[in-house]
Tab-separated table of C-alpha atoms in Angstrom:
chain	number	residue	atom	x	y	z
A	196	UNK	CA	162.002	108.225	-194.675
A	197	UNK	CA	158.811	106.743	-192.929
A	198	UNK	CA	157.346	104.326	-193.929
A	199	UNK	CA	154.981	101.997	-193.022
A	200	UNK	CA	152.175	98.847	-194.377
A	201	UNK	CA	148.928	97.978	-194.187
A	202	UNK	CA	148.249	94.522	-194.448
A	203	UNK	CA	145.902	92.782	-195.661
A	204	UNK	CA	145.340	89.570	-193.652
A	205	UNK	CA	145.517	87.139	-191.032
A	206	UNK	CA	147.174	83.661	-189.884
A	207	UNK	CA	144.828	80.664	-189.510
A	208	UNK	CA	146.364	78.333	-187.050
A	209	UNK	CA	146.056	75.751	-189.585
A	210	UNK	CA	147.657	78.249	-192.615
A	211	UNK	CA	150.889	77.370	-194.313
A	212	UNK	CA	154.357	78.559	-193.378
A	213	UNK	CA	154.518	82.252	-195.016
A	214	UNK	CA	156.044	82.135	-198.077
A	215	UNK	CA	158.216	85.218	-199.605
A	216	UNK	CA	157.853	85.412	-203.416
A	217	UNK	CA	159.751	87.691	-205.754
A	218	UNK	CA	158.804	88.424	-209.277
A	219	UNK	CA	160.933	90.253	-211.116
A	220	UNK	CA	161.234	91.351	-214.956
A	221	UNK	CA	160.455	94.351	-217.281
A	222	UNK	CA	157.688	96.783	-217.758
A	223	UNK	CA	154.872	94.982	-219.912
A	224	UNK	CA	155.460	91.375	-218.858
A	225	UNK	CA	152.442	91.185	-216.529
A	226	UNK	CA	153.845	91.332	-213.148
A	227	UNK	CA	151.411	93.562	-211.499
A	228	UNK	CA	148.899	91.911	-212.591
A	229	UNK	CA	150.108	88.373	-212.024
A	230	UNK	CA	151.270	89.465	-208.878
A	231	UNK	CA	148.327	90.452	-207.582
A	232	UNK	CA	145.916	87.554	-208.769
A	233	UNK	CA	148.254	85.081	-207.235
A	234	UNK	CA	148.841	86.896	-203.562
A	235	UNK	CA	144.632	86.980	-203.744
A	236	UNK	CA	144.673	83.423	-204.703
A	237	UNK	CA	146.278	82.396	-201.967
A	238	UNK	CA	145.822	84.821	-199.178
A	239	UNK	CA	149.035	86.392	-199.546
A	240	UNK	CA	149.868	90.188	-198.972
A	241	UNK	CA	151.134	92.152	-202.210
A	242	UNK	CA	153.501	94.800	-203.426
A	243	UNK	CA	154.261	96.905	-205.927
A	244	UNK	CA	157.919	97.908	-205.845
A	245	UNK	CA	157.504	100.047	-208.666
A	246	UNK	CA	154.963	102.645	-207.003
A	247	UNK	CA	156.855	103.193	-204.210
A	248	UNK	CA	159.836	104.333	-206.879
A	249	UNK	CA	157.092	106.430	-209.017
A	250	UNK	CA	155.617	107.747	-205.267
A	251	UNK	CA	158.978	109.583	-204.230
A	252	UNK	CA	160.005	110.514	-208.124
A	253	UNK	CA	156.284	111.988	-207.374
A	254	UNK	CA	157.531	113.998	-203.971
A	255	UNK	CA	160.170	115.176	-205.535
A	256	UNK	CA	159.002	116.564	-209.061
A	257	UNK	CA	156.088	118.258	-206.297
A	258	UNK	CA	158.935	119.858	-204.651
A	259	UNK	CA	160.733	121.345	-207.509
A	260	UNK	CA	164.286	119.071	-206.793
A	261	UNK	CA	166.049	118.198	-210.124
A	262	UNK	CA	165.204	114.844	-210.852
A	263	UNK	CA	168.338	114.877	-213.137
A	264	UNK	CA	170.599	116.130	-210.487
A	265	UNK	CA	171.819	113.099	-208.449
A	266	UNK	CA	173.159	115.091	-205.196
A	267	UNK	CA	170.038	117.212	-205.126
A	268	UNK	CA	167.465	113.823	-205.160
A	269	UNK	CA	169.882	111.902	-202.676
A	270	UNK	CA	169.842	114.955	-200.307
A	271	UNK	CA	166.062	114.796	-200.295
A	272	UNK	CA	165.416	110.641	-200.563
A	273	UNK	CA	164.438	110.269	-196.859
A	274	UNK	CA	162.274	113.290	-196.870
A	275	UNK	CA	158.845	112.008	-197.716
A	276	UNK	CA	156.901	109.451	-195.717
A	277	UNK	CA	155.435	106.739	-197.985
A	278	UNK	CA	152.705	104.398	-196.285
A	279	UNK	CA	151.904	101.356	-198.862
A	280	UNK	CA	148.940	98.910	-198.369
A	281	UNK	CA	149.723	95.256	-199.051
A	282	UNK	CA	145.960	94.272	-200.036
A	283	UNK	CA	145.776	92.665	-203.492
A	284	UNK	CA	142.230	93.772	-204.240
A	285	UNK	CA	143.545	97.233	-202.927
A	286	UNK	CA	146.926	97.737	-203.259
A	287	UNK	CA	147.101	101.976	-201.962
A	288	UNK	CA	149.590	104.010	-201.966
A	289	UNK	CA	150.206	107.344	-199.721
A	290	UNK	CA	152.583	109.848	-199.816
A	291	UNK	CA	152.890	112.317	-196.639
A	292	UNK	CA	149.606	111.429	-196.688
A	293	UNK	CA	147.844	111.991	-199.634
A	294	UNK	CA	146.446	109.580	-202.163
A	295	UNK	CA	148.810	108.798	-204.549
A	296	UNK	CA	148.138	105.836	-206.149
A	297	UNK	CA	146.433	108.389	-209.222
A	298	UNK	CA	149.434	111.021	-209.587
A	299	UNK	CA	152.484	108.727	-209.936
A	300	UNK	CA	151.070	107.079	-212.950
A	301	UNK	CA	151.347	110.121	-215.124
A	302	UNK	CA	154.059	110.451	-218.056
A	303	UNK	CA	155.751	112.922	-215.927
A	304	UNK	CA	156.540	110.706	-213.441
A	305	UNK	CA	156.987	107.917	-215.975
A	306	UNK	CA	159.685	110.102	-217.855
A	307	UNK	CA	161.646	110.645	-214.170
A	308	UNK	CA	161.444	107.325	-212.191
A	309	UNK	CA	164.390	105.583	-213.948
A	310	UNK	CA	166.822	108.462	-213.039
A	311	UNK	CA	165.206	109.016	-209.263
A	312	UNK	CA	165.353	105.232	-209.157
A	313	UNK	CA	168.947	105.204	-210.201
A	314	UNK	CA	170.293	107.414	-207.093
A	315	UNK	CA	172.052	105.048	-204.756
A	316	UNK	CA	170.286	106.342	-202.018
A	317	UNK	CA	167.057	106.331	-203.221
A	318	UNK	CA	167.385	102.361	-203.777
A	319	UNK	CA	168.695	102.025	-199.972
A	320	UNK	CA	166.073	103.274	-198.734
A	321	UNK	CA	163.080	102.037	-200.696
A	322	UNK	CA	164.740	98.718	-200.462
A	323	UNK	CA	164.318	99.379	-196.453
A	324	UNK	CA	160.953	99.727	-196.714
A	325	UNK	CA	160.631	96.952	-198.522
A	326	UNK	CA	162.084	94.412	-196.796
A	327	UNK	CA	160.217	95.476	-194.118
A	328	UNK	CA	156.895	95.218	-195.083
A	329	UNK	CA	157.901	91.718	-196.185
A	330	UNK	CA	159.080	90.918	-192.879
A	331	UNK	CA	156.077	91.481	-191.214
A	332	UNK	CA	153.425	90.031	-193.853
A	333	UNK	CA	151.786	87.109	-191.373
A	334	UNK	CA	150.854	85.110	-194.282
A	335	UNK	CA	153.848	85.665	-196.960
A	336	UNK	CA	153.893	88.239	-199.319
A	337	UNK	CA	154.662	88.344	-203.625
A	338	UNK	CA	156.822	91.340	-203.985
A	339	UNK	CA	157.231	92.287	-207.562
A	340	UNK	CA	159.600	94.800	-208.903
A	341	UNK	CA	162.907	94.843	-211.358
A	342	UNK	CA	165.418	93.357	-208.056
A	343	UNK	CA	163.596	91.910	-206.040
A	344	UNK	CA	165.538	88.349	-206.394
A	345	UNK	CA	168.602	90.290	-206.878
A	346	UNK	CA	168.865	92.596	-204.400
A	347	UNK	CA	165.993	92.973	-201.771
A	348	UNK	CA	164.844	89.560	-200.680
A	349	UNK	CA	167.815	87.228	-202.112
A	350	UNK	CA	166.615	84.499	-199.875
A	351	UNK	CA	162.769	84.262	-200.990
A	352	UNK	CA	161.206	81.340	-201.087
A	353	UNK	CA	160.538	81.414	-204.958
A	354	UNK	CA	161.566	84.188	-207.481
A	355	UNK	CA	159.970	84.308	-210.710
A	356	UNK	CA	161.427	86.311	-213.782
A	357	UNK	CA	158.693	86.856	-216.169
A	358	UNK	CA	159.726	88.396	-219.538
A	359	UNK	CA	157.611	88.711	-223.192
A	360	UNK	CA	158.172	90.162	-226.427
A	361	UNK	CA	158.840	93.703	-227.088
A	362	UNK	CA	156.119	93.636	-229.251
A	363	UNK	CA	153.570	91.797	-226.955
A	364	UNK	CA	154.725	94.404	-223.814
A	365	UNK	CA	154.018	97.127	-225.999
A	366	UNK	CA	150.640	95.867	-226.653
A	367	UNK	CA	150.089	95.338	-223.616
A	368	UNK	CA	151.312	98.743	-222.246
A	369	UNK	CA	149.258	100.377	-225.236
A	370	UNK	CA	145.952	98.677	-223.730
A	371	UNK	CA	146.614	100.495	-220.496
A	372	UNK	CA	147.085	103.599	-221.591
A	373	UNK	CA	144.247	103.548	-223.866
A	374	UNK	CA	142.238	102.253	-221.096
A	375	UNK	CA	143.484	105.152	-218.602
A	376	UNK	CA	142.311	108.379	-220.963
A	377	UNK	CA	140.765	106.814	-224.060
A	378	UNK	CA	142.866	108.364	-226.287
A	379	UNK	CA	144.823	106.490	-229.508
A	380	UNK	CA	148.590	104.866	-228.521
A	381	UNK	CA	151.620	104.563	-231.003
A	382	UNK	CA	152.517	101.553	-230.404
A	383	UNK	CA	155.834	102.387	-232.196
A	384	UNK	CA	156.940	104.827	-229.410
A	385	UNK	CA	155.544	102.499	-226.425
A	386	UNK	CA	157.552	99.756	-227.645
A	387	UNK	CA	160.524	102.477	-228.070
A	388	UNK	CA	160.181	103.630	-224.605
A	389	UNK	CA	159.460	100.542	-223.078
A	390	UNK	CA	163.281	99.652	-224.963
A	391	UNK	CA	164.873	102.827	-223.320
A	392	UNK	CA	163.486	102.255	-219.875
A	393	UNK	CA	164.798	98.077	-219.998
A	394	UNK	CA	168.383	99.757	-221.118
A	395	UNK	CA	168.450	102.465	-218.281
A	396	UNK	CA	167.067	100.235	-215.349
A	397	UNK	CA	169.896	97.502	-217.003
A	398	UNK	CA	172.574	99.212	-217.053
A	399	UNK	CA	172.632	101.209	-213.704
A	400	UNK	CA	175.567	100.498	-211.728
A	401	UNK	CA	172.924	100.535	-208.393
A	402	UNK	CA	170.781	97.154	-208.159
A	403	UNK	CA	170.184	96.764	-211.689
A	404	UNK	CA	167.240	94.685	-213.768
A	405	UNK	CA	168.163	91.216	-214.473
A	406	UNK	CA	167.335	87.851	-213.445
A	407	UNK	CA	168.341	86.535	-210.535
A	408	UNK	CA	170.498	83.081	-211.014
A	409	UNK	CA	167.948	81.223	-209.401
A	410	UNK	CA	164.632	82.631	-210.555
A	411	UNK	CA	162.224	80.327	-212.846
A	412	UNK	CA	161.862	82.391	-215.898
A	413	UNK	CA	158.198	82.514	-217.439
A	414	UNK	CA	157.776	83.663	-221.209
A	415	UNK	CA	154.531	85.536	-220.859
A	416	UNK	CA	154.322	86.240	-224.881
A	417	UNK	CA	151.898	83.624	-225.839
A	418	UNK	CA	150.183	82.920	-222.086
A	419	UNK	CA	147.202	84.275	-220.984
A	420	UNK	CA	147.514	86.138	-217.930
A	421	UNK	CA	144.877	83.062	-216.007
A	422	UNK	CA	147.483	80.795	-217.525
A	423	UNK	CA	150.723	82.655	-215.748
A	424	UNK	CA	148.767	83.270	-213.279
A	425	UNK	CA	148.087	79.338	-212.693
A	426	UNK	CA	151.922	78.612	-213.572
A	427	UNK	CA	153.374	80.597	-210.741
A	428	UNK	CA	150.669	79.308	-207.975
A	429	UNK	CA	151.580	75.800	-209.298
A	430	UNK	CA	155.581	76.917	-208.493
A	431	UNK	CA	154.387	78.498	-204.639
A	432	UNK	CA	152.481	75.536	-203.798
A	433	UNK	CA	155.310	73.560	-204.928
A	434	UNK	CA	158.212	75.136	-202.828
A	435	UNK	CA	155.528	75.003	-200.178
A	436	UNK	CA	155.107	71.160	-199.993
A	437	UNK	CA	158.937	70.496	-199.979
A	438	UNK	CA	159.331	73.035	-196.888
């Protein structure tokens, strides 16, 4: 699978080192969003793990393969090309190249991505590309996703683990559906499927979700997303003045 990354800036000779972050946790805990105030913050490149995962469930439900048949999605995982830009203020997404930052949000795709994501080698090669649009980020990157500490960059410079409330993720999640068609949200079933996805993406025997040993965790329940936000620049700028 190709794949390449736009990025989004460059080094100053007076910049700091670049610093790799990871921020890993659940759906509803504020990680995109953190993620990407804190890479514009400071100057850092940004990715969201999770869209490349939704981009190829994407390919494949466009090219009629079985997302529930393992064999048939790992015969097809290095198929499409998937081109992600690493600008927080605008953080694209391509597929063979076509826009796809729109399509992959859909419930279809939502209802698939945990089984795509689950094929062995699926996660081989998104984690590829992933480590190797960190490696070339001139300035650092914050690469957020469910194993990113874990699995793809075990050595960053800081992981973060943010988790919240079922009941605060679900209100959360129910804000951004509502915002995305305008329609009413059960928060009942959010929270339900927001439970379902934590147990399949946990219990995966390929790079599952969990905290890495040496990740900070941040409780997001009660914290306004300026006040994460501020908690995990105070942790970068931190690791950066003991380098």
């Amino acid at each position: 699978m190709a794949a390449t990354s736009r990025q989004a800036t460059s080094v100053s000779p007076d910049a700091p080192a670049p610093v790799i972050v990871a921020i890993d946790g659940p759906s509803g805990t504020g990680k995109s969003s953190t993620s990407r105030a804190v890479a514009a913050k400071l100057g850092l490149n940004y990715l969201d793990t999770g869209a490349q995962y939704r981009a190829i469930t994407w390919w494949m439900l466009n090219h009629d393969i079985d997302v529930r048949d393992a064999a048939a999605v790992a015969a097809a995982a290095d198929r499409p090309e998937i081109l992600s830009g690493t600008d927080p203020a605008d953080p694209t997404i391509t597929v063979d190249g076509a826009d796809a930052s729109g399509p992959i949000r859909t419930q279809e795709v939502t209802d698939a991505v945990s089984a795509v994501s689950a094929v062995p080698e699926v996660r081989t090669r998104i984690t590829e590309l992933q480590r190797a649009i960190a490696a070339a980020a001139p300035t650092g990157i914050v690469v957020e996703g469910r194993d990113i500490g874990t699995t793809v960059l075990p050595d960053a410079d800081l992981k973060v683990f943010l988790t919240a409330s079922p009941e605060a993720r679900a209100a959360r999640r129910g804000g951004e559906l509502k915002g995305r068609d305008g329609g009413r949200v059960d928060l009942d079933a959010t929270r339900e499927a927001l439970l379902k996805r934590d147990a399949a993406d946990s219990t995966r025997k390929t790079s599952p979700l969990k905290k890495a040993d040496d990740a900070v965790e941040v409780d997001t329940t009660d914290l306004t997303l300026e006040q994460v936000v501020e908690c995990v620049v105070t942790l970068i700028e931190e690791k950066q003045q003991a380098r």
